[in-house]
Each structure stands twice: as structure tokens, then as C-alpha cells.
Amino acid sequence: MADPLYELLAPYIDTFSSSRPTSASDDAVTNKYLERLHTLSLSSLTLQEPQSLAQSSHSTLLSIQSLSSRSNAAIIASSDHFANLKDVLPLLAEEASRLRLEIPKLDERAATFSTTYSRSTENEVLDRRKRALLMERNADRLSDILDLPNLLSSAISSSAAQGVPSTASYSAALDLFSHIKRLHLLYADSPLITSIYAQTESAMHDLTSHLIAALKSQSIKLASGMRTVGWLRRVAPELDTGANGTGSHEGLLGYLFLLCRLSTLVTTLSALEPLKHLADAETDTRLRKPPKPTTSKASNGSAWHGGQQSERYLKRYIEIFREQSFAIISMYKSIFHLSADAQAAEDFKLPFKSAGLKSLPILTSQASQKEKAGDMPSALSTFPPYLADLLFDTLREYLPNVLDKTSKESLFTQVLYCAGSLGRLGGDFSLMLPMLSSGLTEESDESEDDDESWVEVMKKHRELAGRLEALASGVGSSKGADRGGSVRIKS
């Protein structure tokens, strides 16, 4: 029904012939409207439909006007672009043709890049880039590693500034050095780690110097000495082995300890220089005096009668020597856990003699053969004889100045006490004292008196030693007295 109706109304439709549809079925809007007209009555067609069409036309006109006002600029721009389109399209076609020609070259370059920078092949640029990325990721760790030498130096210098070894500072420094040494073992080929290790070795040399200086301290105690030796074992483990590269009880560290303490002893004795100068003056005066005549007692006034300053010097010297030498050997045995008797017997294959007081070991042919083989003797077995020689040299030089019998006996007794003190640690040198006495009497005109005084002093000392031994073993005082009496009878 729509097509016949459309044919009737076609002459009255005000449209261009080119845009007019040939049939209602060609235009969906027209077909829909004609279908609606079939449903309307005649009155509706004559009265309501013209008003409806007028309203629709007016609303469509308003919509077109609103759209034109909103899209005016876009429409003008589109019109301009459309005008330029005839010039742009040839350029586009030309660029597209050029792109088509360059695509094979691009593909070839992409293949070359993929082959060159593939992860499966080695490439210097990629390796350098990987190292840069790895360094960037580990920047914080590298910064911490670079700070290790400064931290180590700060820990060492802070303890050195305090003047005494600091347990916390030195322990932290040793822990840092252990960490750096472990890094050096793991990454021995790294120049950075090698450089840091070299810097830390220089700092550890300073630490070793501080620790050795601490061993020379005047006020060092057993606890601090044990800590210092323990630190030295960690800082310089090569000192904890023998000179021939084999391990020993104390290693070279024992020799170092004794040398440091010996230096402290010499420094302490050097504080007696004022008294020594006075004793030297007495020695010069004695040597300038004429020998005392033995035939005339009246001429005794011109002979030498001094010796007071030498006596004062020797008393202070022996006292300091006894205290320091006992402290050195006892500290050594406590630190290195050595028994002097067992160590000497092991080194020399000769037990100590028992003569009331212990005597020093004597070097046998077996010990000589052992030294020839390259093994060094124990440091403790050679140190007490050196101390005894140091004391005897001083006594030989200044004891001839003392002519007063009571003063000389007092000095002899003091020397015997010093020998007994070292004898408690296995370093008694009392049996060497007669050699000292004989050396002195050769230079003295009163040889018989000196021999008699020396014998009396030895008797008194042995008598006192016997009493003390009896008291220590629980024997009553009566037995001690009888024992003392028997000693007097034998003498």
C-alpha cells in the first residue's frame, strides 16, 4: 500500500529529483511514514497531521541551527582540509612508496641488531652495560665496602687516643679485618677488594704497633696482657708459630712478649739514673784511691770507706728487678699456659736438680743437637739466665764499692730473696751466686772477709728457708727450731 500512495504523493513532495527515492521501499523513513498514514482517519489527516508536521519541521530546524552553531569551526576546518586533500594524497602515496622500499633495509638492520646484541652471544657493549647495571644495583654495598678502611682506622685511632687498649674498639677492628680478609679470599681477582685489603693491612700494622706498645706499658695487668696477646694472635697469626714454621707452645709471640716486658724492665730501671750517677762517682773515687794497706791500721784513713750511694742504688735496683722479673715470668706462664719445669725438661731433656731450691737447667748435648737442627729453645728457658746476667753485671760493677760488712750482707740477702722469688717460677739462680762472689773477691782486697760474709748469708738464708718449709708442711715450731739448730751445728 505504501508504493501506490507514494506515487500519488510524489508530485507534491518538494525535493530535488536527484535525491528523491524511486519507491517507498527505498527509503525506510518514507516507508514508515506512509505506513502510519494508512492508520489515520480522514479527520486526523485533515486536522491533526498538518500541525504535527509543522511541529516536527520546527524542531528539526532548531536542531539544525544548534548543530551548525556548535560545529561551525569544525565544519570550516574540515572544508579547508578537504580542499588540501588533493595536494596531501600524492605526498602520502609518495611517502608510502618510499616506506615500502625501506622496509627490507629496516628488517635487515633489525635482524643484524638482534644477532649482535643477543644474550646468547658475547658482546663487549652488553658486558659493559651489565656491569653498569650490576654496579647500580649494588651501589649501597659498594659504598659500605669502600667505608671499611675508614671504619677500621677510626676504631684503631679511637682506642689509641684513649691511651689504653679498648676491648670494644679492638674487637670491632679485628672483626672488620676478618670480614675484609674473607672478602679478599672470595674475590682475589677484584682490584677494588685488593686495594681495600692493602689499606686495611696498613691499618693493621698500626694496630700491631699499638698492641706491642701496650705490652710495654708500665701498668699492664694479667687480664689486659691476656687480651693483648689474644688480639696479637688474631692480627699476626704468623707470630703464633715457631721460627722454623712449625707450631710451638708460645711461638714467636712468646719471644715478643718477653722482649716487650724486658724493655719495660730496662725503662723502669733507667729511672734510677740519678742514683746510678752517684754510684758511678763512687766507683771513680774508689778506683782513684790507693789500695788499702794490710800491714798498718793507722793508714786506713787514706783508703776507700764510701759505698753508701752504691748501696742505695743496688737496693732499689734489686728491689725493682725482683718485682718486675717475677711479674714478667708469672704473667708469661699464665698467658701461655706453660709449666717452666715441664717446658725446660722437654727442651733440654734434663730435669731440674733439687738442692733445697730449684736450679736452672743446664744445656746438654741433646739440646745442642736440637738447636743445630733448627728448632729454637723455649723463650722461658733462656730468659731467666739473661735476667741473671743483667743483675750480675750491675752487681759486679757497683758491689765492690760497698765495704761495710752489714750493708754487703743485706745486699746478699736481698739477692738471695730475688733468686728465691724467681725459684718459685722455676728460674732460681742461687747456685750461680758463688761465681758472682768469686768474681768480686778477685777485685777486692778483703777476699777472706767477703767469702765469710757470703757463707754466713747463705747459711742464714738456708736456715730461714728450712724453717719456712717446715711451717708450710705443717711441722710444729719445736721441730723448726731443732732443724734450725741442726743447721747451725753443721755450719
Coordinates of C-alpha atoms in Angstrom, one line a residue:
M1 CA 0.0 0.0 0.0
A2 CA 3.0 2.3 0.5
D3 CA 4.1 2.4 -3.0
P4 CA 0.8 3.4 -4.7
L5 CA 0.4 6.1 -2.0
Y6 CA 3.9 7.3 -2.6
E7 CA 3.2 7.5 -6.3
L8 CA 0.2 9.7 -5.7
L9 CA 2.0 12.0 -3.4
A10 CA 5.3 12.1 -5.3
P11 CA 4.4 15.1 -7.5
Y12 CA 3.6 17.2 -4.4
I13 CA 6.9 16.4 -2.5
D14 CA 9.2 19.4 -2.5
T15 CA 12.6 17.7 -3.0
F16 CA 15.3 17.5 -5.7
S17 CA 14.7 14.9 -8.3
S18 CA 18.2 13.5 -7.8
S19 CA 17.6 12.9 -4.2
R20 CA 14.0 11.6 -4.4
P21 CA 13.7 7.9 -3.9
T22 CA 12.0 6.0 -6.8
S23 CA 9.8 3.9 -4.4
A24 CA 8.8 4.0 -0.8
S25 CA 10.7 0.8 -0.1
D26 CA 13.9 2.5 -1.0
D27 CA 13.6 4.9 1.9
A28 CA 12.9 3.5 5.4
V29 CA 11.7 6.8 6.8
T30 CA 9.4 7.4 3.9
N31 CA 8.0 3.9 4.1
K32 CA 7.4 4.1 7.8
Y33 CA 5.6 7.5 7.5
L34 CA 3.4 6.2 4.7
E35 CA 2.5 3.1 6.7
R36 CA 1.5 5.5 9.5
L37 CA -0.8 7.5 7.2
H38 CA -2.8 4.3 6.4
T39 CA -3.7 4.1 10.1
L40 CA -5.1 7.6 10.4
S41 CA -8.6 8.7 9.8
L42 CA -9.7 11.4 7.5
S43 CA -10.3 13.9 10.3
S44 CA -6.9 13.2 11.7
L45 CA -5.4 13.7 8.3
T46 CA -7.1 17.0 7.8
L47 CA -6.9 18.4 11.3
Q48 CA -4.0 16.9 13.3
E49 CA -1.5 15.8 10.8
P50 CA -0.6 19.3 9.4
Q51 CA 0.0 20.5 13.0
S52 CA 2.2 17.5 13.8
L53 CA 4.2 18.0 10.6
A54 CA 4.7 21.7 11.4
Q55 CA 5.9 20.9 14.9
S56 CA 8.4 18.3 13.6
S57 CA 9.7 20.7 11.0
H58 CA 10.2 23.4 13.5
S59 CA 12.0 21.1 16.0
T60 CA 14.2 19.8 13.1
L61 CA 15.0 23.4 12.1
L62 CA 16.0 24.2 15.7
S63 CA 18.2 21.1 15.9
I64 CA 19.9 22.0 12.6
Q65 CA 20.6 25.6 13.7
S66 CA 22.0 24.4 17.1
L67 CA 24.3 21.9 15.3
S68 CA 25.5 24.5 12.9
S69 CA 26.4 26.9 15.7
R70 CA 28.3 24.3 17.6
S71 CA 30.1 22.7 14.7
N72 CA 30.8 25.8 12.7
A73 CA 34.6 25.8 13.4
A74 CA 34.9 22.1 12.8
I75 CA 33.0 22.3 9.6
I76 CA 35.2 25.1 8.3
A77 CA 38.3 23.2 9.2
S78 CA 37.0 20.1 7.6
S79 CA 36.3 22.1 4.5
D80 CA 39.8 23.5 4.4
H81 CA 41.3 20.1 4.9
F82 CA 39.2 18.7 2.2
A83 CA 40.4 21.4 -0.1
N84 CA 44.0 20.5 0.7
L85 CA 43.3 16.8 0.4
K86 CA 44.1 16.8 -3.3
D87 CA 47.7 18.0 -2.5
V88 CA 48.3 15.8 0.5
L89 CA 47.2 12.5 -1.1
P90 CA 50.0 12.5 -3.7
L91 CA 52.6 13.2 -1.0
L92 CA 51.1 10.4 1.1
A93 CA 51.3 8.0 -1.8
E94 CA 55.0 9.0 -2.4
E95 CA 56.0 8.5 1.3
A96 CA 54.1 5.2 1.3
S97 CA 56.1 4.1 -1.7
R98 CA 59.4 5.2 -0.1
L99 CA 58.4 3.3 3.1
R100 CA 57.7 0.2 1.1
L101 CA 61.2 0.4 -0.4
E102 CA 62.9 1.0 3.1
I103 CA 61.1 -1.9 4.9
P104 CA 63.6 -4.6 3.7
K105 CA 66.5 -2.4 4.9
L106 CA 64.8 -1.9 8.2
D107 CA 64.2 -5.7 8.5
E108 CA 67.9 -6.3 7.7
R109 CA 69.0 -3.8 10.3
A110 CA 66.7 -5.3 12.9
A111 CA 68.0 -8.8 12.2
T112 CA 71.6 -7.6 12.5
F113 CA 70.8 -5.8 15.8
S114 CA 69.1 -8.9 17.2
T115 CA 72.0 -11.1 16.2
T116 CA 74.7 -8.7 17.5
Y117 CA 73.1 -7.9 20.9
S118 CA 71.7 -11.3 21.6
R119 CA 72.1 -12.6 25.2
S120 CA 73.4 -15.9 23.8
T121 CA 76.5 -14.3 22.3
E122 CA 79.3 -12.3 24.0
N123 CA 79.4 -8.6 23.3
E124 CA 81.6 -6.0 24.9
V125 CA 78.9 -3.4 24.9
L126 CA 76.4 -5.7 26.6
D127 CA 79.0 -6.8 29.2
R128 CA 79.8 -3.1 30.0
R129 CA 76.1 -2.4 30.3
K130 CA 75.6 -5.4 32.5
R131 CA 78.4 -4.3 34.7
A132 CA 77.0 -0.8 34.9
L133 CA 73.6 -2.2 35.9
L134 CA 75.1 -4.5 38.4
M135 CA 77.1 -1.6 39.9
E136 CA 73.9 0.5 40.1
R137 CA 72.0 -2.3 41.9
N138 CA 74.9 -2.8 44.4
A139 CA 75.8 0.8 44.9
D140 CA 74.9 0.6 48.6
R141 CA 77.0 -2.5 49.2
L142 CA 79.9 -0.9 47.3
S143 CA 79.6 2.2 49.4
D144 CA 79.7 0.1 52.6
I145 CA 82.8 -1.8 51.3
L146 CA 84.6 1.4 50.5
D147 CA 83.9 2.7 54.0
L148 CA 85.5 -0.4 55.6
P149 CA 89.1 1.0 55.7
N150 CA 87.9 4.3 57.3
L151 CA 85.9 2.4 59.9
L152 CA 88.9 0.2 60.7
S153 CA 91.2 3.2 61.0
S154 CA 88.6 5.0 63.2
A155 CA 88.3 2.1 65.5
I156 CA 92.1 1.8 65.9
S157 CA 92.7 5.5 66.3
S158 CA 89.9 5.9 68.9
S159 CA 91.5 3.2 71.0
A160 CA 94.9 4.7 70.5
A161 CA 93.6 8.1 71.6
Q162 CA 92.4 6.7 74.9
G163 CA 95.9 5.6 75.7
V164 CA 94.8 2.1 76.9
P165 CA 93.6 -0.8 74.8
S166 CA 89.9 -0.7 74.3
T167 CA 88.2 -4.1 74.2
A168 CA 85.3 -2.8 72.2
S169 CA 87.3 -0.8 69.7
Y170 CA 90.0 -3.5 69.1
S171 CA 87.4 -6.3 68.9
A172 CA 85.4 -4.3 66.3
A173 CA 88.6 -3.6 64.4
L174 CA 89.5 -7.3 64.3
D175 CA 86.1 -8.2 63.2
L176 CA 86.3 -5.7 60.4
F177 CA 89.7 -7.1 59.4
S178 CA 88.4 -10.6 59.4
H179 CA 85.5 -9.6 57.1
I180 CA 87.8 -7.8 54.7
K181 CA 90.2 -10.8 54.7
R182 CA 87.3 -13.1 53.9
L183 CA 86.2 -10.8 51.0
H184 CA 89.8 -10.8 49.7
L185 CA 89.8 -14.6 49.7
L186 CA 86.5 -14.8 47.9
Y187 CA 87.2 -12.0 45.4
A188 CA 91.0 -12.2 45.0
D189 CA 90.8 -11.0 41.3
S190 CA 88.9 -7.8 42.2
P191 CA 91.1 -4.7 42.0
L192 CA 88.8 -2.9 44.4
I193 CA 88.9 -5.6 47.1
T194 CA 92.7 -5.8 46.6
S195 CA 93.1 -2.1 47.1
I196 CA 90.9 -2.1 50.2
Y197 CA 92.8 -5.1 51.6
A198 CA 96.1 -3.2 51.1
Q199 CA 94.7 -0.2 53.0
T200 CA 93.5 -2.5 55.8
E201 CA 96.9 -4.2 56.1
S202 CA 98.5 -0.8 56.6
A203 CA 95.9 -0.1 59.3
M204 CA 96.6 -3.5 60.9
H205 CA 100.3 -2.7 61.0
D206 CA 99.4 0.4 63.1
L207 CA 97.2 -1.8 65.3
T208 CA 100.1 -4.2 65.7
S209 CA 102.3 -1.3 66.8
H210 CA 99.7 -0.2 69.3
L211 CA 99.3 -3.7 70.7
I212 CA 103.1 -4.1 71.0
A213 CA 103.3 -0.7 72.7
A214 CA 100.5 -1.9 75.1
L215 CA 102.7 -4.8 76.0
K216 CA 105.4 -2.3 77.0
S217 CA 103.0 -0.4 79.3
Q218 CA 104.1 0.0 82.9
S219 CA 100.7 -0.7 84.3
I220 CA 99.7 -3.7 82.3
K221 CA 97.9 -6.4 84.3
L222 CA 97.3 -10.1 83.7
A223 CA 93.8 -9.6 82.2
S224 CA 94.9 -6.8 79.8
G225 CA 98.0 -8.8 78.9
M226 CA 96.0 -11.9 78.0
R227 CA 93.6 -9.8 75.9
T228 CA 96.5 -8.1 74.1
V229 CA 98.2 -11.4 73.3
G230 CA 94.9 -12.7 72.1
W231 CA 94.5 -9.7 69.8
L232 CA 98.0 -10.2 68.5
R233 CA 97.3 -13.8 67.7
R234 CA 94.4 -12.6 65.5
V235 CA 96.3 -9.7 64.0
A236 CA 99.5 -11.5 63.3
P237 CA 98.9 -15.3 63.3
E238 CA 102.4 -15.9 61.9
L239 CA 103.8 -14.9 65.4
D240 CA 102.0 -17.8 66.9
T241 CA 104.2 -20.3 65.2
G242 CA 107.9 -21.2 65.7
A243 CA 110.7 -19.5 63.8
N244 CA 111.1 -22.7 61.6
G245 CA 107.4 -22.5 60.6
T246 CA 106.2 -25.2 63.0
G247 CA 103.8 -24.6 65.8
S248 CA 105.1 -24.5 69.4
H249 CA 103.8 -23.7 72.8
E250 CA 104.2 -20.0 72.6
G251 CA 105.7 -19.4 69.1
L252 CA 107.4 -16.2 68.3
L253 CA 104.7 -14.4 70.3
G254 CA 106.3 -15.6 73.5
Y255 CA 109.7 -14.1 72.5
L256 CA 107.9 -10.8 71.6
F257 CA 106.1 -10.7 74.9
L258 CA 109.4 -11.2 76.8
L259 CA 111.2 -8.6 74.8
C260 CA 108.4 -6.1 75.4
R261 CA 108.4 -6.7 79.1
L262 CA 112.2 -6.7 79.2
S263 CA 112.1 -3.3 77.5
T264 CA 109.7 -2.1 80.3
L265 CA 112.1 -3.5 82.9
V266 CA 115.0 -1.6 81.5
T267 CA 112.9 1.5 81.2
T268 CA 111.9 1.2 84.8
L269 CA 115.5 0.6 86.0
S270 CA 116.5 3.7 84.0
A271 CA 114.5 5.8 86.4
L272 CA 117.3 5.1 88.9
E273 CA 119.8 7.2 86.8
P274 CA 120.3 9.8 89.5
L275 CA 121.4 7.2 92.0
K276 CA 123.4 5.5 89.3
H277 CA 125.3 8.7 88.6
L278 CA 126.2 8.9 92.3
A279 CA 127.3 5.3 92.4
D280 CA 129.4 5.9 89.3
A281 CA 131.0 8.8 91.1
E282 CA 131.8 6.5 94.0
T283 CA 133.3 3.9 91.5
D284 CA 135.6 6.6 90.1
T285 CA 136.6 7.7 93.5
R286 CA 137.3 4.1 94.6
L287 CA 139.4 3.5 91.5
R288 CA 141.5 6.7 92.2
K289 CA 142.1 5.8 95.8
P290 CA 145.3 3.9 96.6
P291 CA 144.9 0.3 97.7
K292 CA 144.3 -0.2 101.4
P293 CA 147.5 -1.4 103.1
T294 CA 147.2 -4.6 105.1
T295 CA 150.2 -4.1 107.4
S296 CA 149.3 -0.8 109.1
K297 CA 145.9 0.0 110.6
A298 CA 146.9 3.6 111.1
S299 CA 146.9 4.3 107.4
N300 CA 143.3 3.2 107.0
G301 CA 142.2 6.8 106.8
S302 CA 143.6 7.2 103.3
A303 CA 141.8 4.1 102.0
W304 CA 138.3 3.9 100.5
H305 CA 135.5 3.9 103.0
G306 CA 132.5 5.0 100.9
G307 CA 129.7 3.0 99.2
Q308 CA 126.6 4.5 100.7
Q309 CA 125.3 5.7 97.3
S310 CA 126.1 2.4 95.7
E311 CA 124.3 0.6 98.4
R312 CA 121.2 2.8 97.9
Y313 CA 121.3 2.2 94.2
L314 CA 121.8 -1.5 94.4
K315 CA 119.0 -1.9 96.9
R316 CA 116.5 0.0 94.7
Y317 CA 117.8 -1.9 91.6
I318 CA 117.4 -5.3 93.2
E319 CA 114.0 -4.5 94.6
I320 CA 112.7 -3.3 91.2
F321 CA 114.4 -6.2 89.5
R322 CA 112.8 -8.8 91.8
E323 CA 109.3 -7.3 91.5
Q324 CA 109.4 -6.9 87.7
S325 CA 111.1 -10.1 86.9
F326 CA 108.6 -12.1 89.0
A327 CA 105.7 -10.3 87.4
I328 CA 107.1 -10.9 83.9
I329 CA 107.6 -14.7 84.3
S330 CA 104.4 -15.3 86.2
M331 CA 102.4 -13.3 83.6
Y332 CA 104.1 -15.2 80.8
K333 CA 103.2 -18.6 82.3
S334 CA 99.6 -17.5 83.0
I335 CA 99.2 -16.3 79.4
F336 CA 100.9 -19.1 77.5
H337 CA 99.8 -21.9 80.0
L338 CA 103.3 -23.2 80.4
S339 CA 105.0 -25.0 83.2
A340 CA 108.6 -23.9 83.4
D341 CA 109.8 -27.3 84.7
A342 CA 107.9 -29.3 82.1
Q343 CA 108.9 -27.0 79.3
A344 CA 112.6 -27.0 80.3
A345 CA 112.6 -30.8 80.6
E346 CA 111.0 -31.1 77.2
D347 CA 113.5 -28.7 75.6
F348 CA 116.7 -29.9 77.3
K349 CA 115.7 -33.5 78.3
L350 CA 117.1 -32.8 81.7
P351 CA 115.1 -32.4 84.9
F352 CA 115.8 -29.7 87.4
K353 CA 118.2 -30.5 90.2
S354 CA 116.8 -30.5 93.6
A355 CA 119.1 -28.7 96.1
G356 CA 116.7 -27.1 98.6
L357 CA 115.9 -24.5 95.9
K358 CA 115.5 -25.2 92.2
S359 CA 118.4 -24.5 89.9
L360 CA 118.5 -23.5 86.3
P361 CA 118.6 -26.2 83.6
I362 CA 122.0 -26.9 82.0
L363 CA 122.2 -27.2 78.3
T364 CA 123.1 -30.8 77.2
S365 CA 124.4 -32.3 74.0
Q366 CA 120.9 -33.2 73.1
A367 CA 119.8 -29.6 73.3
S368 CA 122.8 -28.6 71.2
Q369 CA 121.8 -31.1 68.6
K370 CA 118.3 -29.8 68.7
E371 CA 119.5 -26.2 68.1
K372 CA 121.6 -27.4 65.2
A373 CA 118.5 -29.0 63.7
G374 CA 116.9 -25.5 63.5
D375 CA 114.4 -25.7 66.5
M376 CA 114.6 -22.7 68.8
P377 CA 114.5 -23.4 72.6
S378 CA 111.7 -22.2 74.7
A379 CA 111.7 -18.5 75.3
L380 CA 111.2 -19.0 79.0
S381 CA 114.2 -21.4 79.3
T382 CA 116.6 -18.6 78.0
F383 CA 115.0 -15.6 79.6
P384 CA 115.9 -16.2 83.4
P385 CA 119.6 -16.6 82.6
Y386 CA 119.6 -13.4 80.7
L387 CA 117.9 -11.7 83.7
A388 CA 120.5 -13.2 86.0
D389 CA 123.3 -11.9 83.7
L390 CA 121.7 -8.4 83.7
L391 CA 121.7 -8.4 87.5
F392 CA 125.1 -9.8 87.9
D393 CA 126.7 -7.2 85.6
T394 CA 125.3 -4.5 87.8
L395 CA 126.4 -6.2 91.0
R396 CA 129.9 -6.7 89.6
E397 CA 130.2 -3.1 88.7
Y398 CA 128.9 -1.5 91.9
L399 CA 129.1 -4.1 94.7
P400 CA 132.9 -3.6 95.2
N401 CA 132.1 0.0 96.3
V402 CA 130.3 -1.3 99.4
L403 CA 132.8 -2.3 102.0
D404 CA 130.6 -2.2 105.1
K405 CA 130.0 -5.8 106.1
T406 CA 126.5 -5.3 107.3
S407 CA 125.4 -3.5 104.2
K408 CA 127.0 -6.1 102.0
E409 CA 125.3 -8.9 103.8
S410 CA 122.0 -7.1 103.4
L411 CA 122.6 -6.9 99.7
F412 CA 123.5 -10.6 99.5
T413 CA 120.3 -11.5 101.4
Q414 CA 118.3 -9.3 99.0
V415 CA 119.8 -11.1 96.0
L416 CA 119.0 -14.5 97.6
Y417 CA 115.4 -13.4 98.1
C418 CA 115.3 -12.3 94.5
A419 CA 116.7 -15.8 93.4
G420 CA 114.1 -17.5 95.6
S421 CA 111.3 -15.4 94.2
L422 CA 112.3 -16.5 90.7
G423 CA 112.8 -20.0 92.0
R424 CA 109.1 -20.3 92.7
L425 CA 108.6 -20.0 88.9
G426 CA 111.5 -22.3 88.0
G427 CA 114.1 -19.7 87.5
D428 CA 116.3 -19.9 90.6
F429 CA 119.8 -18.7 90.1
S430 CA 121.1 -19.0 93.6
L431 CA 123.7 -21.6 92.6
M432 CA 125.2 -19.1 90.3
L433 CA 125.8 -16.6 93.2
P434 CA 129.1 -18.2 94.3
M435 CA 130.5 -17.4 90.9
L436 CA 129.5 -13.8 91.5
S437 CA 131.1 -13.8 94.9
S438 CA 134.4 -15.3 93.5
G439 CA 134.4 -12.6 90.7
L440 CA 134.0 -9.9 93.3
T441 CA 136.7 -11.2 95.7
E442 CA 139.2 -11.3 92.8
E443 CA 138.9 -7.5 92.6
S444 CA 138.7 -6.9 96.4
D445 CA 141.4 -7.0 99.0
E446 CA 139.1 -8.4 101.6
S447 CA 138.6 -11.8 99.9
E448 CA 138.5 -13.8 103.1
D449 CA 136.0 -11.4 104.7
D450 CA 133.8 -11.4 101.6
D451 CA 133.9 -15.2 101.5
E452 CA 133.0 -15.5 105.1
S453 CA 130.2 -12.9 104.8
W454 CA 128.8 -14.7 101.8
V455 CA 128.9 -18.1 103.6
E456 CA 127.1 -16.6 106.6
V457 CA 124.5 -15.1 104.4
M458 CA 123.9 -18.4 102.6
K459 CA 123.7 -20.2 106.0
K460 CA 121.1 -17.8 107.3
H461 CA 119.1 -17.9 104.2
R462 CA 119.0 -21.7 104.1
E463 CA 118.1 -21.8 107.8
L464 CA 115.3 -19.4 107.2
A465 CA 114.2 -21.4 104.1
G466 CA 114.2 -24.6 106.2
R467 CA 112.0 -23.0 108.8
L468 CA 109.6 -21.7 106.3
E469 CA 109.4 -25.1 104.6
A470 CA 108.7 -26.7 107.9
L471 CA 105.9 -24.3 108.7
A472 CA 104.4 -24.7 105.3
S473 CA 104.4 -28.5 105.6
G474 CA 102.6 -28.3 109.0
V475 CA 105.6 -29.2 111.2
G476 CA 105.4 -27.6 114.7
S477 CA 107.6 -24.8 115.8
S478 CA 109.7 -27.0 118.0
K479 CA 110.8 -29.2 115.1
G480 CA 111.5 -26.0 113.1
A481 CA 113.8 -24.8 116.0
D482 CA 115.5 -28.2 116.2
R483 CA 116.0 -28.1 112.4
G484 CA 117.5 -24.6 112.7
G485 CA 119.8 -25.8 115.4
S486 CA 121.0 -28.7 113.4
V487 CA 121.8 -26.4 110.6
R488 CA 123.8 -24.2 112.9
I489 CA 125.8 -27.2 114.1
K490 CA 126.6 -28.3 110.6
S491 CA 127.7 -24.9 109.6

